[in-house]
């Protein structure tokens, strides 16, 4: 009874099982991942700075991550219950990340006020802000 | 034993959309109807791993955003001298393309596995392992270069000491995952080549019959390693 989830075990592979999709989609995603990686590398190569740099980096990152999870890891074809069981916890983690980012700016401000080297003015722009 | 999911009255017409979620979660014994047990097991492991990598990246973000000491420019630190010119981030870009390609060959391996094409599956798994090993080799080169330049877990020559600790921690943990993945790939490749999966021979330390789902499970792990690199690439090297 507990082998009912492996129908091909008893059928000898007479009908399609598992995640079977046309090969073309994998090549397309592979190519897209190359293009997106090249694009994010070019952001650094041409030294794009400021808000635009952050915007581009995060957009390319999320697109790449989305393509890998949805197609390579077959998430678009999985059962909805499995999809939610897997995607909801990391989304909660992103919330923590957002809170952390807000708090980090506040911590930096406090450190700039109290711990910055004497030579540096307390209001100096943070190194990461460029 | 002989009951299959498409055999008559055992399973009614599958629910769709939200109703399928309700049906899955409220179903007796199994939460994910029709999902082979190995897949959610690997996913649960990967979600826990996501939280570990997430913790690393969050602590990295916190130390980097809050330090008042200048942070080294990764673009320059990871640049390479090429034809007498410093190309920014070149090594990391090549590593990224190598890892993405390994994900491509892995996805194809899963597909050919389900087609019962032993030779092609074996070749693709081997190619994936070779690309993974190349990645680890390049990372070893990167580590050697930085250690020779004086980067340590407690400091670096260019500023904030946290750069050293987060660099070794994050890339080290990722590199460990790639290394374990390469070993895992070689084991699965051997099983495929020997025909263990076609003959349903049980694996080492298990009584369960071998089947091609382990190639997909292996693939989930490998794509996850690539996925983590996407975030490391963006947050550690491009920031």
Tab-separated table of C-alpha atoms in Angstrom:
chain	number	residue	atom	x	y	z
A	1	UNK	CA	0.000	0.000	0.000
A	2	UNK	CA	2.807	2.397	0.824
A	3	UNK	CA	4.186	1.909	-2.650
A	4	UNK	CA	1.074	3.338	-4.247
A	5	UNK	CA	2.971	6.590	-4.854
A	6	UNK	CA	5.317	4.788	-7.232
A	7	UNK	CA	2.947	3.610	-9.928
A	8	UNK	CA	5.804	2.945	-12.361
A	9	UNK	CA	7.240	0.385	-9.944
A	10	UNK	CA	4.382	-1.905	-10.775
A	11	UNK	CA	3.722	-0.800	-14.323
A	12	UNK	CA	7.321	-1.066	-15.452
A	13	UNK	CA	7.421	2.469	-16.841
A	14	UNK	CA	4.688	1.933	-19.404
A	15	UNK	CA	3.311	5.453	-18.927
A	16	UNK	CA	4.970	8.807	-18.189
A	17	UNK	CA	5.955	9.416	-14.557
A	18	UNK	CA	7.767	12.122	-12.660
A	19	UNK	CA	8.572	15.523	-14.066
A	20	UNK	CA	8.737	15.123	-17.823
A	21	UNK	CA	8.741	18.223	-19.963
A	22	UNK	CA	9.996	19.112	-23.427
A	23	UNK	CA	13.771	19.600	-23.492
A	24	UNK	CA	13.448	22.973	-25.231
A	25	UNK	CA	12.217	24.734	-22.089
A	26	UNK	CA	15.388	23.780	-20.205
A	27	UNK	CA	17.609	25.198	-22.959
A	28	UNK	CA	15.558	28.400	-23.012
A	29	UNK	CA	15.874	28.855	-19.249
A	30	UNK	CA	19.586	28.015	-19.422
A	31	UNK	CA	20.055	30.733	-22.046
A	32	UNK	CA	17.975	33.226	-20.065
A	33	UNK	CA	20.044	32.575	-16.937
A	34	UNK	CA	23.195	33.283	-18.971
A	35	UNK	CA	21.750	36.539	-20.270
A	36	UNK	CA	20.601	37.650	-16.808
A	37	UNK	CA	24.002	36.779	-15.263
A	38	UNK	CA	25.778	38.684	-18.022
A	39	UNK	CA	23.454	41.634	-17.401
A	40	UNK	CA	24.183	41.703	-13.671
A	41	UNK	CA	27.910	41.387	-14.415
A	42	UNK	CA	27.650	44.358	-16.779
A	43	UNK	CA	26.081	46.410	-13.967
A	44	UNK	CA	29.378	45.992	-12.132
A	45	UNK	CA	31.550	46.274	-15.254
A	46	UNK	CA	30.071	49.664	-16.175
A	47	UNK	CA	30.173	50.670	-12.519
A	48	UNK	CA	26.496	51.641	-12.249
A	49	UNK	CA	25.993	53.161	-8.801
A	50	UNK	CA	23.280	54.302	-6.432
A	51	UNK	CA	19.621	53.335	-6.514
A	52	UNK	CA	19.829	52.121	-10.126
A	53	UNK	CA	22.561	49.616	-9.178
A	54	UNK	CA	20.430	48.197	-6.360
A	55	UNK	CA	17.349	48.081	-8.539
A	56	UNK	CA	19.126	46.222	-11.369
A	57	UNK	CA	20.997	43.808	-9.079
A	58	UNK	CA	17.855	42.823	-7.169
A	59	UNK	CA	15.681	42.525	-10.298
A	60	UNK	CA	18.203	40.281	-12.097
A	61	UNK	CA	18.709	38.246	-8.902
A	62	UNK	CA	14.971	37.667	-8.374
A	63	UNK	CA	14.411	36.780	-12.036
A	64	UNK	CA	17.244	34.228	-11.930
A	65	UNK	CA	16.048	32.751	-8.642
A	66	UNK	CA	12.493	32.579	-9.964
A	67	UNK	CA	13.527	30.781	-13.150
A	68	UNK	CA	15.644	28.227	-11.270
A	69	UNK	CA	12.942	27.448	-8.703
A	70	UNK	CA	10.011	27.407	-11.103
A	71	UNK	CA	11.473	25.469	-14.052
A	72	UNK	CA	14.685	23.699	-13.005
A	73	UNK	CA	13.188	22.709	-9.650
A	74	UNK	CA	9.804	22.040	-11.321
A	75	UNK	CA	7.875	24.278	-8.938
A	76	UNK	CA	5.362	25.465	-11.573
A	77	UNK	CA	4.298	21.870	-12.121
A	78	UNK	CA	4.077	20.818	-8.458
A	79	UNK	CA	0.969	20.394	-6.332
A	80	UNK	CA	-0.212	23.667	-4.851
A	81	UNK	CA	-0.005	22.364	-1.247
A	82	UNK	CA	3.687	21.524	-1.769
A	83	UNK	CA	4.340	24.913	-3.395
A	84	UNK	CA	2.860	26.814	-0.450
A	85	UNK	CA	4.555	24.590	2.137
A	86	UNK	CA	7.906	25.471	0.571
A	87	UNK	CA	7.488	29.100	-0.465
A	88	UNK	CA	5.777	30.532	2.622
A	89	UNK	CA	8.658	29.997	5.138
A	90	UNK	CA	11.273	31.793	2.982
A	91	UNK	CA	8.805	34.642	2.415
A	92	UNK	CA	8.597	35.040	6.188
A	93	UNK	CA	12.407	35.137	6.164
A	94	UNK	CA	12.286	38.009	3.656
A	95	UNK	CA	10.113	39.918	6.130
A	96	UNK	CA	12.824	39.423	8.760
A	97	UNK	CA	15.345	40.651	6.189
A	98	UNK	CA	13.357	43.826	5.620
A	99	UNK	CA	13.133	44.510	9.333
A	100	UNK	CA	16.867	43.844	9.627
A	101	UNK	CA	17.653	46.284	6.835
A	102	UNK	CA	15.667	49.027	8.577
A	103	UNK	CA	17.344	48.296	11.894
A	104	UNK	CA	20.821	48.201	10.314
A	105	UNK	CA	20.446	51.777	9.073
A	106	UNK	CA	19.435	52.862	12.553
A	107	UNK	CA	22.407	51.012	14.104
A	108	UNK	CA	24.742	52.640	11.606
A	109	UNK	CA	23.414	56.059	12.509
A	110	UNK	CA	23.979	55.384	16.210
A	111	UNK	CA	27.503	54.046	15.579
A	112	UNK	CA	28.327	57.020	13.387
A	113	UNK	CA	27.294	59.265	16.237
A	114	UNK	CA	29.155	57.448	19.015
A	115	UNK	CA	31.926	55.270	17.542
A	116	UNK	CA	33.100	56.858	14.282
A	117	UNK	CA	36.869	57.657	14.208
A	118	UNK	CA	37.501	61.222	15.350
A	119	UNK	CA	38.930	62.259	11.976
A	120	UNK	CA	35.716	61.294	10.237
A	121	UNK	CA	32.706	63.556	10.635
A	122	UNK	CA	29.853	61.756	12.331
A	123	UNK	CA	27.560	62.455	9.391
A	124	UNK	CA	29.914	60.926	6.784
A	125	UNK	CA	28.094	58.885	4.182
A	126	UNK	CA	28.168	55.157	4.988
A	127	UNK	CA	30.703	53.178	2.977
A	128	UNK	CA	28.062	50.951	1.481
A	129	UNK	CA	25.935	53.828	0.232
A	130	UNK	CA	28.656	55.027	-2.189
B	1	UNK	CA	1.006	-3.324	-3.868
B	2	UNK	CA	-0.830	-3.426	-7.149
B	3	UNK	CA	-2.891	-0.330	-6.414
B	4	UNK	CA	-1.945	2.589	-8.607
B	5	UNK	CA	-3.264	6.131	-8.636
B	6	UNK	CA	-4.954	5.713	-11.991
B	7	UNK	CA	-6.643	2.424	-11.110
B	8	UNK	CA	-10.347	2.922	-10.697
B	9	UNK	CA	-12.176	4.052	-7.587
B	10	UNK	CA	-9.195	4.431	-5.212
B	11	UNK	CA	-8.614	8.051	-6.179
B	12	UNK	CA	-11.404	10.239	-7.508
B	13	UNK	CA	-10.913	13.048	-10.007
B	14	UNK	CA	-8.101	15.186	-8.559
B	15	UNK	CA	-9.123	18.536	-7.115
B	16	UNK	CA	-7.662	21.685	-8.620
B	17	UNK	CA	-6.455	25.063	-7.350
B	18	UNK	CA	-7.211	25.915	-3.757
B	19	UNK	CA	-9.458	22.880	-3.454
B	20	UNK	CA	-6.411	20.710	-4.134
B	21	UNK	CA	-4.611	22.366	-1.207
B	22	UNK	CA	-7.551	21.620	1.083
B	23	UNK	CA	-7.782	18.067	-0.259
B	24	UNK	CA	-4.036	17.490	0.227
B	25	UNK	CA	-3.778	18.954	3.692
B	26	UNK	CA	-6.940	17.243	4.970
B	27	UNK	CA	-6.131	13.884	3.402
B	28	UNK	CA	-5.460	10.982	5.687
B	29	UNK	CA	-1.843	9.778	6.055
B	30	UNK	CA	-0.271	11.858	3.333
B	31	UNK	CA	-0.120	15.639	3.031
B	32	UNK	CA	0.878	15.741	-0.624
B	33	UNK	CA	-1.158	13.261	-2.645
B	34	UNK	CA	0.755	11.762	-5.527
B	35	UNK	CA	4.074	13.347	-4.527
B	36	UNK	CA	6.842	10.743	-4.081
B	37	UNK	CA	8.118	10.847	-0.472
B	38	UNK	CA	11.695	11.703	-1.462
B	39	UNK	CA	10.706	15.018	-2.979
B	40	UNK	CA	9.119	16.707	0.066
B	41	UNK	CA	11.921	15.265	2.227
B	42	UNK	CA	14.530	16.983	0.051
B	43	UNK	CA	12.451	20.174	-0.051
B	44	UNK	CA	12.141	20.255	3.752
B	45	UNK	CA	15.911	19.890	3.998
B	46	UNK	CA	16.369	22.684	1.457
B	47	UNK	CA	13.995	25.007	3.310
B	48	UNK	CA	16.009	24.423	6.497
B	49	UNK	CA	19.193	25.112	4.513
B	50	UNK	CA	17.583	28.288	3.175
B	51	UNK	CA	17.210	29.440	6.757
B	52	UNK	CA	20.876	28.719	7.501
B	53	UNK	CA	22.088	30.611	4.423
B	54	UNK	CA	19.501	33.280	5.200
B	55	UNK	CA	20.949	33.711	8.682
B	56	UNK	CA	24.445	34.102	7.217
B	57	UNK	CA	23.346	36.660	4.655
B	58	UNK	CA	21.282	38.585	7.216
B	59	UNK	CA	24.175	38.765	9.681
B	60	UNK	CA	26.458	39.799	6.800
B	61	UNK	CA	23.999	42.531	5.865
B	62	UNK	CA	23.795	43.695	9.475
B	63	UNK	CA	27.572	43.935	10.005
B	64	UNK	CA	28.156	45.528	6.625
B	65	UNK	CA	25.401	48.103	6.937
B	66	UNK	CA	26.310	49.046	10.491
B	67	UNK	CA	30.123	49.215	10.387
B	68	UNK	CA	31.630	52.698	10.278
B	69	UNK	CA	34.921	51.355	8.883
B	70	UNK	CA	35.169	51.357	5.057
B	71	UNK	CA	34.122	48.092	3.342
B	72	UNK	CA	36.507	46.770	0.635
B	73	UNK	CA	35.180	47.069	-2.911
B	74	UNK	CA	34.401	43.467	-4.001
B	75	UNK	CA	34.571	44.601	-7.609
B	76	UNK	CA	38.289	45.361	-7.181
B	77	UNK	CA	39.112	42.642	-4.638
B	78	UNK	CA	37.805	39.935	-6.954
B	79	UNK	CA	39.150	41.477	-10.138
B	80	UNK	CA	41.712	39.659	-12.243
B	81	UNK	CA	44.724	40.948	-14.140
B	82	UNK	CA	44.122	40.119	-17.813
B	83	UNK	CA	46.297	41.313	-20.720
B	84	UNK	CA	47.825	43.901	-18.402
B	85	UNK	CA	44.380	45.276	-17.475
B	86	UNK	CA	42.380	44.759	-14.300
B	87	UNK	CA	38.982	43.275	-15.207
B	88	UNK	CA	36.551	43.668	-12.296
B	89	UNK	CA	34.926	40.565	-10.814
B	90	UNK	CA	36.081	38.357	-13.719
B	91	UNK	CA	36.702	35.171	-11.719
B	92	UNK	CA	33.303	35.416	-10.020
B	93	UNK	CA	31.562	35.934	-13.361
B	94	UNK	CA	33.207	32.813	-14.811
B	95	UNK	CA	32.295	30.834	-11.665
B	96	UNK	CA	28.691	31.983	-12.080
B	97	UNK	CA	28.532	30.788	-15.692
B	98	UNK	CA	30.126	27.450	-14.750
B	99	UNK	CA	27.552	26.869	-12.003
B	100	UNK	CA	24.603	27.889	-14.199
B	101	UNK	CA	25.818	25.483	-16.881
B	102	UNK	CA	26.005	22.705	-14.306
B	103	UNK	CA	22.376	23.459	-13.429
B	104	UNK	CA	21.504	23.182	-17.117
B	105	UNK	CA	23.160	19.777	-17.521
B	106	UNK	CA	21.511	18.625	-14.271
B	107	UNK	CA	18.024	19.593	-15.493
B	108	UNK	CA	18.678	17.638	-18.695
B	109	UNK	CA	19.946	14.647	-16.674
B	110	UNK	CA	16.647	14.496	-14.739
B	111	UNK	CA	14.732	14.571	-18.013
B	112	UNK	CA	16.818	11.824	-19.633
B	113	UNK	CA	16.565	9.796	-16.424
B	114	UNK	CA	12.795	9.698	-16.682
B	115	UNK	CA	13.226	8.705	-20.351
B	116	UNK	CA	15.235	5.703	-19.083
B	117	UNK	CA	18.195	6.774	-21.221
B	118	UNK	CA	20.976	5.433	-19.020
B	119	UNK	CA	23.968	6.467	-21.115
B	120	UNK	CA	22.887	10.075	-21.635
B	121	UNK	CA	21.795	10.458	-18.009
B	122	UNK	CA	25.157	9.135	-16.824
B	123	UNK	CA	27.074	11.450	-19.175
B	124	UNK	CA	25.024	14.487	-18.092
B	125	UNK	CA	25.452	13.682	-14.385
B	126	UNK	CA	29.191	13.317	-14.944
B	127	UNK	CA	29.284	16.657	-16.798
B	128	UNK	CA	27.418	18.266	-13.893
B	129	UNK	CA	29.910	16.824	-11.405
B	130	UNK	CA	32.836	18.034	-13.560
B	131	UNK	CA	31.420	21.570	-13.725
B	132	UNK	CA	30.817	21.497	-9.956
B	133	UNK	CA	34.387	20.369	-9.349
B	134	UNK	CA	35.611	23.175	-11.647
B	135	UNK	CA	33.643	25.655	-9.547
B	136	UNK	CA	35.188	24.358	-6.309
B	137	UNK	CA	38.638	24.489	-7.938
B	138	UNK	CA	38.142	28.127	-8.890
B	139	UNK	CA	36.936	28.870	-5.385
B	140	UNK	CA	40.096	27.262	-3.991
B	141	UNK	CA	42.102	29.548	-6.299
B	142	UNK	CA	40.108	32.566	-5.066
B	143	UNK	CA	40.653	31.630	-1.409
B	144	UNK	CA	44.402	31.073	-1.977
B	145	UNK	CA	44.730	34.453	-3.687
B	146	UNK	CA	42.915	36.267	-0.882
B	147	UNK	CA	44.779	34.450	1.889
B	148	UNK	CA	48.096	35.372	0.229
B	149	UNK	CA	46.891	38.995	0.104
B	150	UNK	CA	46.373	38.856	3.869
B	151	UNK	CA	42.609	38.287	4.223
B	152	UNK	CA	41.795	36.450	7.465
B	153	UNK	CA	38.552	35.616	9.294
B	154	UNK	CA	39.476	38.441	11.693
B	155	UNK	CA	40.582	41.063	9.185
B	156	UNK	CA	41.721	42.207	5.779
B	157	UNK	CA	44.196	44.779	4.443
B	158	UNK	CA	41.493	47.055	3.020
B	159	UNK	CA	39.252	47.930	5.966
B	160	UNK	CA	36.376	46.381	7.879
B	161	UNK	CA	37.507	43.085	9.491
B	162	UNK	CA	33.974	41.699	9.051
B	163	UNK	CA	34.750	41.351	5.348
B	164	UNK	CA	37.112	38.471	6.140
B	165	UNK	CA	34.794	36.609	8.480
B	166	UNK	CA	31.697	36.885	6.299
B	167	UNK	CA	33.650	36.012	3.141
B	168	UNK	CA	35.099	32.787	4.528
B	169	UNK	CA	31.879	31.833	6.296
B	170	UNK	CA	29.476	32.377	3.391
B	171	UNK	CA	31.604	31.190	0.469
B	172	UNK	CA	33.031	28.384	2.601
B	173	UNK	CA	29.609	27.065	3.513
B	174	UNK	CA	28.478	27.301	-0.099
B	175	UNK	CA	31.663	25.599	-1.339
B	176	UNK	CA	31.074	22.787	1.149
B	177	UNK	CA	27.602	22.309	-0.302
B	178	UNK	CA	29.017	22.154	-3.840
B	179	UNK	CA	31.657	19.627	-2.758
B	180	UNK	CA	29.080	17.386	-1.062
B	181	UNK	CA	26.916	17.770	-4.174
B	182	UNK	CA	29.755	16.586	-6.435
B	183	UNK	CA	30.193	13.456	-4.289
B	184	UNK	CA	26.407	12.914	-4.265
B	185	UNK	CA	26.366	13.337	-8.080
B	186	UNK	CA	29.113	10.747	-8.566
B	187	UNK	CA	27.193	8.263	-6.413
B	188	UNK	CA	23.948	8.784	-8.364
B	189	UNK	CA	25.855	8.640	-11.675
B	190	UNK	CA	27.365	5.286	-10.658
B	191	UNK	CA	23.912	3.939	-9.788
B	192	UNK	CA	22.581	5.055	-13.170
B	193	UNK	CA	25.509	3.527	-15.080
B	194	UNK	CA	25.269	0.198	-13.250
B	195	UNK	CA	21.547	0.025	-13.933
B	196	UNK	CA	20.688	-0.021	-10.216
B	197	UNK	CA	17.697	2.215	-10.835
B	198	UNK	CA	16.279	0.139	-13.693
B	199	UNK	CA	16.730	-3.076	-11.671
B	200	UNK	CA	15.246	-1.300	-8.596
B	201	UNK	CA	18.177	-2.451	-6.490
B	202	UNK	CA	18.013	-0.960	-2.987
B	203	UNK	CA	20.755	1.523	-2.201
B	204	UNK	CA	23.403	1.492	0.502
B	205	UNK	CA	21.821	1.544	4.009
B	206	UNK	CA	18.245	1.359	2.717
B	207	UNK	CA	15.693	-1.302	1.959
B	208	UNK	CA	13.768	0.876	-0.468
B	209	UNK	CA	13.918	0.040	-4.142
B	210	UNK	CA	16.009	2.283	-6.333
B	211	UNK	CA	14.184	4.403	-8.933
B	212	UNK	CA	14.808	7.409	-11.163
B	213	UNK	CA	13.235	9.799	-8.666
B	214	UNK	CA	16.608	9.984	-6.917
B	215	UNK	CA	17.973	11.733	-9.996
B	216	UNK	CA	15.292	14.407	-9.580
B	217	UNK	CA	15.950	14.623	-5.821
B	218	UNK	CA	19.645	15.018	-6.604
B	219	UNK	CA	18.667	17.722	-9.091
B	220	UNK	CA	16.685	19.631	-6.455
B	221	UNK	CA	19.792	19.730	-4.248
B	222	UNK	CA	22.043	20.793	-7.106
B	223	UNK	CA	19.726	23.569	-8.349
B	224	UNK	CA	19.476	24.800	-4.772
B	225	UNK	CA	23.268	25.183	-4.621
B	226	UNK	CA	23.035	27.243	-7.818
B	227	UNK	CA	20.134	29.211	-6.333
B	228	UNK	CA	22.138	30.119	-3.224
B	229	UNK	CA	24.972	31.316	-5.471
B	230	UNK	CA	22.530	33.694	-7.203
B	231	UNK	CA	21.975	35.417	-3.865
B	232	UNK	CA	25.647	35.332	-2.858
B	233	UNK	CA	26.594	36.755	-6.257
B	234	UNK	CA	24.159	39.645	-5.840
B	235	UNK	CA	24.634	40.434	-2.164
B	236	UNK	CA	28.271	39.624	-1.620
B	237	UNK	CA	29.984	40.401	-4.915
B	238	UNK	CA	27.791	43.016	-6.599
B	239	UNK	CA	26.841	45.043	-3.494
